[in-house]
């Protein structure tokens, strides 16, 4: 999975998401150069709940289904 900047440059290339004793470990490369591993802890995942509203959930479902719900 790749995450892009608004200018369409690759910012982050996620190569794996795996279970880890402290949460989830996310592996990838930053800007196609620097390898990285990040741990997403459960408290941080819960803290992210307020960032995701119903509009974002609806848009994500539409993106997955390849339709326009907007």
PDB file of N, CA and C in Angstrom:
ATOM      1  N   UNK A   1       0.859  -1.161   0.000  1.00  0.00           N
ATOM      2  CA  UNK A   1       0.000   0.000   0.000  1.00  0.00           C
ATOM      3  C   UNK A   1       0.905   1.224   0.000  1.00  0.00           C
ATOM      4  N   UNK A   2       0.590   2.179  -0.834  1.00  0.00           N
ATOM      5  CA  UNK A   2       1.382   3.401  -0.912  1.00  0.00           C
ATOM      6  C   UNK A   2       0.552   4.595  -0.475  1.00  0.00           C
ATOM      7  N   UNK A   3       1.174   5.476   0.268  1.00  0.00           N
ATOM      8  CA  UNK A   3       0.566   6.741   0.658  1.00  0.00           C
ATOM      9  C   UNK A   3       1.318   7.830  -0.088  1.00  0.00           C
ATOM     10  N   UNK A   4       0.550   8.752  -0.698  1.00  0.00           N
ATOM     11  CA  UNK A   4       1.127   9.783  -1.549  1.00  0.00           C
ATOM     12  C   UNK A   4       0.973  11.162  -0.931  1.00  0.00           C
ATOM     13  N   UNK A   5       1.850  12.068  -1.324  1.00  0.00           N
ATOM     14  CA  UNK A   5       1.709  13.477  -0.960  1.00  0.00           C
ATOM     15  C   UNK A   5       0.656  14.090  -1.886  1.00  0.00           C
ATOM     16  N   UNK A   6       0.165  15.284  -1.575  1.00  0.00           N
ATOM     17  CA  UNK A   6      -0.783  15.936  -2.496  1.00  0.00           C
ATOM     18  C   UNK A   6      -0.193  16.167  -3.893  1.00  0.00           C
ATOM     19  N   UNK A   7       1.151  16.195  -3.985  1.00  0.00           N
ATOM     20  CA  UNK A   7       1.813  16.377  -5.278  1.00  0.00           C
ATOM     21  C   UNK A   7       2.031  15.054  -6.007  1.00  0.00           C
ATOM     22  N   UNK A   8       1.457  13.966  -5.478  1.00  0.00           N
ATOM     23  CA  UNK A   8       1.506  12.628  -6.067  1.00  0.00           C
ATOM     24  C   UNK A   8       2.874  11.961  -6.009  1.00  0.00           C
ATOM     25  N   UNK A   9       3.717  12.353  -5.081  1.00  0.00           N
ATOM     26  CA  UNK A   9       4.988  11.676  -4.840  1.00  0.00           C
ATOM     27  C   UNK A   9       4.756  10.623  -3.752  1.00  0.00           C
ATOM     28  N   UNK A  10       5.449   9.494  -3.854  1.00  0.00           N
ATOM     29  CA  UNK A  10       5.289   8.436  -2.852  1.00  0.00           C
ATOM     30  C   UNK A  10       5.910   8.914  -1.543  1.00  0.00           C
ATOM     31  N   UNK A  11       5.115   8.939  -0.506  1.00  0.00           N
ATOM     32  CA  UNK A  11       5.583   9.344   0.814  1.00  0.00           C
ATOM     33  C   UNK A  11       5.944   8.117   1.640  1.00  0.00           C
ATOM     34  N   UNK A  12       5.065   7.124   1.613  1.00  0.00           N
ATOM     35  CA  UNK A  12       5.253   5.933   2.427  1.00  0.00           C
ATOM     36  C   UNK A  12       4.765   4.719   1.664  1.00  0.00           C
ATOM     37  N   UNK A  13       5.607   3.702   1.600  1.00  0.00           N
ATOM     38  CA  UNK A  13       5.246   2.441   0.957  1.00  0.00           C
ATOM     39  C   UNK A  13       5.181   1.385   2.053  1.00  0.00           C
ATOM     40  N   UNK A  14       3.975   1.032   2.474  1.00  0.00           N
ATOM     41  CA  UNK A  14       3.776   0.046   3.529  1.00  0.00           C
ATOM     42  C   UNK A  14       3.873  -1.340   2.911  1.00  0.00           C
ATOM     43  N   UNK A  15       4.790  -2.157   3.439  1.00  0.00           N
ATOM     44  CA  UNK A  15       5.001  -3.492   2.889  1.00  0.00           C
ATOM     45  C   UNK A  15       4.388  -4.590   3.751  1.00  0.00           C
ATOM     46  N   UNK A  16       4.165  -4.317   5.036  1.00  0.00           N
ATOM     47  CA  UNK A  16       3.587  -5.342   5.910  1.00  0.00           C
ATOM     48  C   UNK A  16       2.967  -4.704   7.143  1.00  0.00           C
ATOM     49  N   UNK A  17       1.905  -5.326   7.614  1.00  0.00           N
ATOM     50  CA  UNK A  17       1.292  -4.990   8.901  1.00  0.00           C
ATOM     51  C   UNK A  17       1.116  -6.312   9.618  1.00  0.00           C
ATOM     52  N   UNK A  18       1.781  -6.434  10.771  1.00  0.00           N
ATOM     53  CA  UNK A  18       1.775  -7.708  11.495  1.00  0.00           C
ATOM     54  C   UNK A  18       1.429  -7.498  12.970  1.00  0.00           C
ATOM     55  N   UNK A  19       0.901  -8.560  13.585  1.00  0.00           N
ATOM     56  CA  UNK A  19       0.681  -8.488  15.036  1.00  0.00           C
ATOM     57  C   UNK A  19       2.019  -8.379  15.769  1.00  0.00           C
ATOM     58  N   UNK A  20       2.001  -7.701  16.886  1.00  0.00           N
ATOM     59  CA  UNK A  20       3.189  -7.490  17.709  1.00  0.00           C
ATOM     60  C   UNK A  20       2.713  -7.515  19.161  1.00  0.00           C
ATOM     61  N   UNK A  21       3.534  -7.943  20.088  1.00  0.00           N
ATOM     62  CA  UNK A  21       3.086  -7.980  21.490  1.00  0.00           C
ATOM     63  C   UNK A  21       2.564  -6.635  22.009  1.00  0.00           C
ATOM     64  N   UNK A  22       3.049  -5.531  21.464  1.00  0.00           N
ATOM     65  CA  UNK A  22       2.604  -4.214  21.919  1.00  0.00           C
ATOM     66  C   UNK A  22       1.491  -3.623  21.060  1.00  0.00           C
ATOM     67  N   UNK A  23       1.066  -4.302  19.987  1.00  0.00           N
ATOM     68  CA  UNK A  23       0.009  -3.798  19.107  1.00  0.00           C
ATOM     69  C   UNK A  23       0.164  -4.338  17.706  1.00  0.00           C
ATOM     70  N   UNK A  24       0.349  -3.441  16.742  1.00  0.00           N
ATOM     71  CA  UNK A  24       0.589  -3.822  15.351  1.00  0.00           C
ATOM     72  C   UNK A  24       1.901  -3.194  14.904  1.00  0.00           C
ATOM     73  N   UNK A  25       2.716  -3.943  14.181  1.00  0.00           N
ATOM     74  CA  UNK A  25       3.940  -3.382  13.636  1.00  0.00           C
ATOM     75  C   UNK A  25       3.723  -3.117  12.156  1.00  0.00           C
ATOM     76  N   UNK A  26       4.071  -1.917  11.727  1.00  0.00           N
ATOM     77  CA  UNK A  26       3.907  -1.503  10.340  1.00  0.00           C
ATOM     78  C   UNK A  26       5.304  -1.340   9.755  1.00  0.00           C
ATOM     79  N   UNK A  27       5.559  -2.051   8.666  1.00  0.00           N
ATOM     80  CA  UNK A  27       6.866  -1.996   8.022  1.00  0.00           C
ATOM     81  C   UNK A  27       6.736  -1.360   6.657  1.00  0.00           C
ATOM     82  N   UNK A  28       7.777  -0.661   6.239  1.00  0.00           N
ATOM     83  CA  UNK A  28       7.759  -0.054   4.917  1.00  0.00           C
ATOM     84  C   UNK A  28       8.977   0.793   4.656  1.00  0.00           C
ATOM     85  N   UNK A  29       8.832   1.678   3.680  1.00  0.00           N
ATOM     86  CA  UNK A  29       9.897   2.594   3.302  1.00  0.00           C
ATOM     87  C   UNK A  29       9.320   4.009   3.219  1.00  0.00           C
ATOM     88  N   UNK A  30      10.084   4.950   3.751  1.00  0.00           N
ATOM     89  CA  UNK A  30       9.694   6.343   3.694  1.00  0.00           C
ATOM     90  C   UNK A  30      10.377   6.973   2.478  1.00  0.00           C
ATOM     91  N   UNK A  31       9.586   7.573   1.616  1.00  0.00           N
ATOM     92  CA  UNK A  31      10.071   8.252   0.417  1.00  0.00           C
ATOM     93  C   UNK A  31      10.976   7.350  -0.431  1.00  0.00           C
ATOM     94  N   UNK A  32      10.642   6.072  -0.521  1.00  0.00           N
ATOM     95  CA  UNK A  32      11.382   5.083  -1.303  1.00  0.00           C
ATOM     96  C   UNK A  32      12.854   4.993  -0.920  1.00  0.00           C
ATOM     97  N   UNK A  33      13.225   5.443   0.266  1.00  0.00           N
ATOM     98  CA  UNK A  33      14.637   5.439   0.624  1.00  0.00           C
ATOM     99  C   UNK A  33      14.902   4.820   1.993  1.00  0.00           C
ATOM    100  N   UNK A  34      14.224   5.305   3.005  1.00  0.00           N
ATOM    101  CA  UNK A  34      14.555   4.910   4.365  1.00  0.00           C
ATOM    102  C   UNK A  34      13.597   3.833   4.882  1.00  0.00           C
ATOM    103  N   UNK A  35      14.127   2.642   5.186  1.00  0.00           N
ATOM    104  CA  UNK A  35      13.260   1.611   5.762  1.00  0.00           C
ATOM    105  C   UNK A  35      12.793   2.035   7.154  1.00  0.00           C
ATOM    106  N   UNK A  36      11.565   1.620   7.497  1.00  0.00           N
ATOM    107  CA  UNK A  36      11.045   1.981   8.811  1.00  0.00           C
ATOM    108  C   UNK A  36      10.177   0.864   9.355  1.00  0.00           C
ATOM    109  N   UNK A  37      10.105   0.813  10.662  1.00  0.00           N
ATOM    110  CA  UNK A  37       9.171  -0.046  11.382  1.00  0.00           C
ATOM    111  C   UNK A  37       8.544   0.824  12.454  1.00  0.00           C
ATOM    112  N   UNK A  38       7.225   0.791  12.538  1.00  0.00           N
ATOM    113  CA  UNK A  38       6.512   1.575  13.541  1.00  0.00           C
ATOM    114  C   UNK A  38       5.540   0.665  14.265  1.00  0.00           C
ATOM    115  N   UNK A  39       5.398   0.868  15.560  1.00  0.00           N
ATOM    116  CA  UNK A  39       4.450   0.092  16.356  1.00  0.00           C
ATOM    117  C   UNK A  39       3.234   0.971  16.621  1.00  0.00           C
ATOM    118  N   UNK A  40       2.061   0.464  16.233  1.00  0.00           N
ATOM    119  CA  UNK A  40       0.800   1.143  16.522  1.00  0.00           C
ATOM    120  C   UNK A  40       0.220   0.493  17.763  1.00  0.00           C
ATOM    121  N   UNK A  41       0.254   1.222  18.872  1.00  0.00           N
ATOM    122  CA  UNK A  41      -0.238   0.690  20.143  1.00  0.00           C
ATOM    123  C   UNK A  41      -1.744   0.891  20.246  1.00  0.00           C
ATOM    124  N   UNK A  42      -2.373   0.094  21.072  1.00  0.00           N
ATOM    125  CA  UNK A  42      -3.827   0.147  21.208  1.00  0.00           C
ATOM    126  C   UNK A  42      -4.305   1.517  21.696  1.00  0.00           C
ATOM    127  N   UNK A  43      -3.561   2.148  22.605  1.00  0.00           N
ATOM    128  CA  UNK A  43      -3.984   3.462  23.087  1.00  0.00           C
ATOM    129  C   UNK A  43      -3.929   4.512  21.972  1.00  0.00           C
ATOM    130  N   UNK A  44      -2.983   4.392  21.065  1.00  0.00           N
ATOM    131  CA  UNK A  44      -2.890   5.326  19.946  1.00  0.00           C
ATOM    132  C   UNK A  44      -3.989   5.083  18.918  1.00  0.00           C
ATOM    133  N   UNK A  45      -4.349   3.823  18.721  1.00  0.00           N
ATOM    134  CA  UNK A  45      -5.450   3.500  17.818  1.00  0.00           C
ATOM    135  C   UNK A  45      -6.762   4.045  18.369  1.00  0.00           C
ATOM    136  N   UNK A  46      -6.963   3.906  19.667  1.00  0.00           N
ATOM    137  CA  UNK A  46      -8.171   4.476  20.288  1.00  0.00           C
ATOM    138  C   UNK A  46      -8.169   5.993  20.197  1.00  0.00           C
ATOM    139  N   UNK A  47      -7.009   6.618  20.341  1.00  0.00           N
ATOM    140  CA  UNK A  47      -6.913   8.076  20.259  1.00  0.00           C
ATOM    141  C   UNK A  47      -7.239   8.569  18.853  1.00  0.00           C
ATOM    142  N   UNK A  48      -7.022   7.750  17.844  1.00  0.00           N
ATOM    143  CA  UNK A  48      -7.293   8.142  16.453  1.00  0.00           C
ATOM    144  C   UNK A  48      -8.779   8.123  16.118  1.00  0.00           C
ATOM    145  N   UNK A  49      -9.598   7.534  16.981  1.00  0.00           N
ATOM    146  CA  UNK A  49     -11.043   7.462  16.713  1.00  0.00           C
ATOM    147  C   UNK A  49     -11.649   8.821  16.420  1.00  0.00           C
ATOM    148  N   UNK A  50     -11.236   9.852  17.157  1.00  0.00           N
ATOM    149  CA  UNK A  50     -11.842  11.169  16.964  1.00  0.00           C
ATOM    150  C   UNK A  50     -11.418  11.824  15.647  1.00  0.00           C
ATOM    151  N   UNK A  51     -10.401  11.296  14.986  1.00  0.00           N
ATOM    152  CA  UNK A  51      -9.966  11.840  13.692  1.00  0.00           C
ATOM    153  C   UNK A  51     -10.830  11.333  12.541  1.00  0.00           C
ATOM    154  N   UNK A  52     -11.542  10.240  12.779  1.00  0.00           N
ATOM    155  CA  UNK A  52     -12.310   9.597  11.713  1.00  0.00           C
ATOM    156  C   UNK A  52     -13.800   9.783  11.984  1.00  0.00           C
ATOM    157  N   UNK A  53     -14.439  10.665  11.218  1.00  0.00           N
ATOM    158  CA  UNK A  53     -15.873  10.897  11.341  1.00  0.00           C
ATOM    159  C   UNK A  53     -16.637  10.077  10.311  1.00  0.00           C
ATOM    160  N   UNK A  54     -17.956  10.230  10.322  1.00  0.00           N
ATOM    161  CA  UNK A  54     -18.800   9.451   9.397  1.00  0.00           C
ATOM    162  C   UNK A  54     -18.541   9.798   7.937  1.00  0.00           C
ATOM    163  N   UNK A  55     -18.166  11.040   7.658  1.00  0.00           N
ATOM    164  CA  UNK A  55     -17.878  11.425   6.276  1.00  0.00           C
ATOM    165  C   UNK A  55     -16.660  10.655   5.765  1.00  0.00           C
ATOM    166  N   UNK A  56     -15.638  10.514   6.610  1.00  0.00           N
ATOM    167  CA  UNK A  56     -14.432   9.771   6.229  1.00  0.00           C
ATOM    168  C   UNK A  56     -14.752   8.291   6.061  1.00  0.00           C
ATOM    169  N   UNK A  57     -15.552   7.728   6.961  1.00  0.00           N
ATOM    170  CA  UNK A  57     -15.935   6.317   6.852  1.00  0.00           C
ATOM    171  C   UNK A  57     -16.714   6.084   5.556  1.00  0.00           C
ATOM    172  N   UNK A  58     -17.645   6.964   5.265  1.00  0.00           N
ATOM    173  CA  UNK A  58     -18.437   6.836   4.032  1.00  0.00           C
ATOM    174  C   UNK A  58     -17.560   6.919   2.789  1.00  0.00           C
ATOM    175  N   UNK A  59     -16.609   7.843   2.793  1.00  0.00           N
ATOM    176  CA  UNK A  59     -15.699   7.986   1.654  1.00  0.00           C
ATOM    177  C   UNK A  59     -14.818   6.750   1.502  1.00  0.00           C
ATOM    178  N   UNK A  60     -14.318   6.195   2.606  1.00  0.00           N
ATOM    179  CA  UNK A  60     -13.472   5.000   2.552  1.00  0.00           C
ATOM    180  C   UNK A  60     -14.245   3.806   1.990  1.00  0.00           C
ATOM    181  N   UNK A  61     -15.501   3.654   2.407  1.00  0.00           N
ATOM    182  CA  UNK A  61     -16.331   2.556   1.877  1.00  0.00           C
ATOM    183  C   UNK A  61     -16.550   2.747   0.384  1.00  0.00           C
ATOM    184  N   UNK A  62     -16.821   3.976  -0.029  1.00  0.00           N
ATOM    185  CA  UNK A  62     -17.017   4.261  -1.456  1.00  0.00           C
ATOM    186  C   UNK A  62     -15.736   3.963  -2.241  1.00  0.00           C
ATOM    187  N   UNK A  63     -14.590   4.276  -1.680  1.00  0.00           N
ATOM    188  CA  UNK A  63     -13.320   4.001  -2.365  1.00  0.00           C
ATOM    189  C   UNK A  63     -13.107   2.505  -2.527  1.00  0.00           C
ATOM    190  N   UNK A  64     -13.425   1.739  -1.475  1.00  0.00           N
ATOM    191  CA  UNK A  64     -13.267   0.286  -1.537  1.00  0.00           C
ATOM    192  C   UNK A  64     -14.200  -0.318  -2.574  1.00  0.00           C
ATOM    193  N   UNK A  65     -15.434   0.163  -2.612  1.00  0.00           N
ATOM    194  CA  UNK A  65     -16.420  -0.379  -3.538  1.00  0.00           C
ATOM    195  C   UNK A  65     -16.275   0.178  -4.952  1.00  0.00           C
ATOM    196  N   UNK A  66     -15.487   1.232  -5.093  1.00  0.00           N
ATOM    197  CA  UNK A  66     -15.312   1.854  -6.405  1.00  0.00           C
ATOM    198  C   UNK A  66     -16.532   2.603  -6.896  1.00  0.00           C
ATOM    199  N   UNK A  67     -17.308   3.136  -5.947  1.00  0.00           N
ATOM    200  CA  UNK A  67     -18.509   3.897  -6.295  1.00  0.00           C
ATOM    201  C   UNK A  67     -18.403   5.310  -5.751  1.00  0.00           C
ATOM    202  N   UNK A  68     -19.402   6.096  -6.031  1.00  0.00           N
ATOM    203  CA  UNK A  68     -19.433   7.452  -5.498  1.00  0.00           C
ATOM    204  C   UNK A  68     -20.661   7.581  -4.610  1.00  0.00           C
ATOM    205  N   UNK A  69     -20.443   7.648  -3.306  1.00  0.00           N
ATOM    206  CA  UNK A  69     -21.549   7.810  -2.355  1.00  0.00           C
ATOM    207  C   UNK A  69     -21.706   9.266  -1.942  1.00  0.00           C
ATOM    208  N   UNK A  70     -20.922  10.148  -2.501  1.00  0.00           N
ATOM    209  CA  UNK A  70     -20.954  11.554  -2.104  1.00  0.00           C
ATOM    210  C   UNK A  70     -22.030  12.290  -2.853  1.00  0.00           C
TER     211      UNK A  70
END
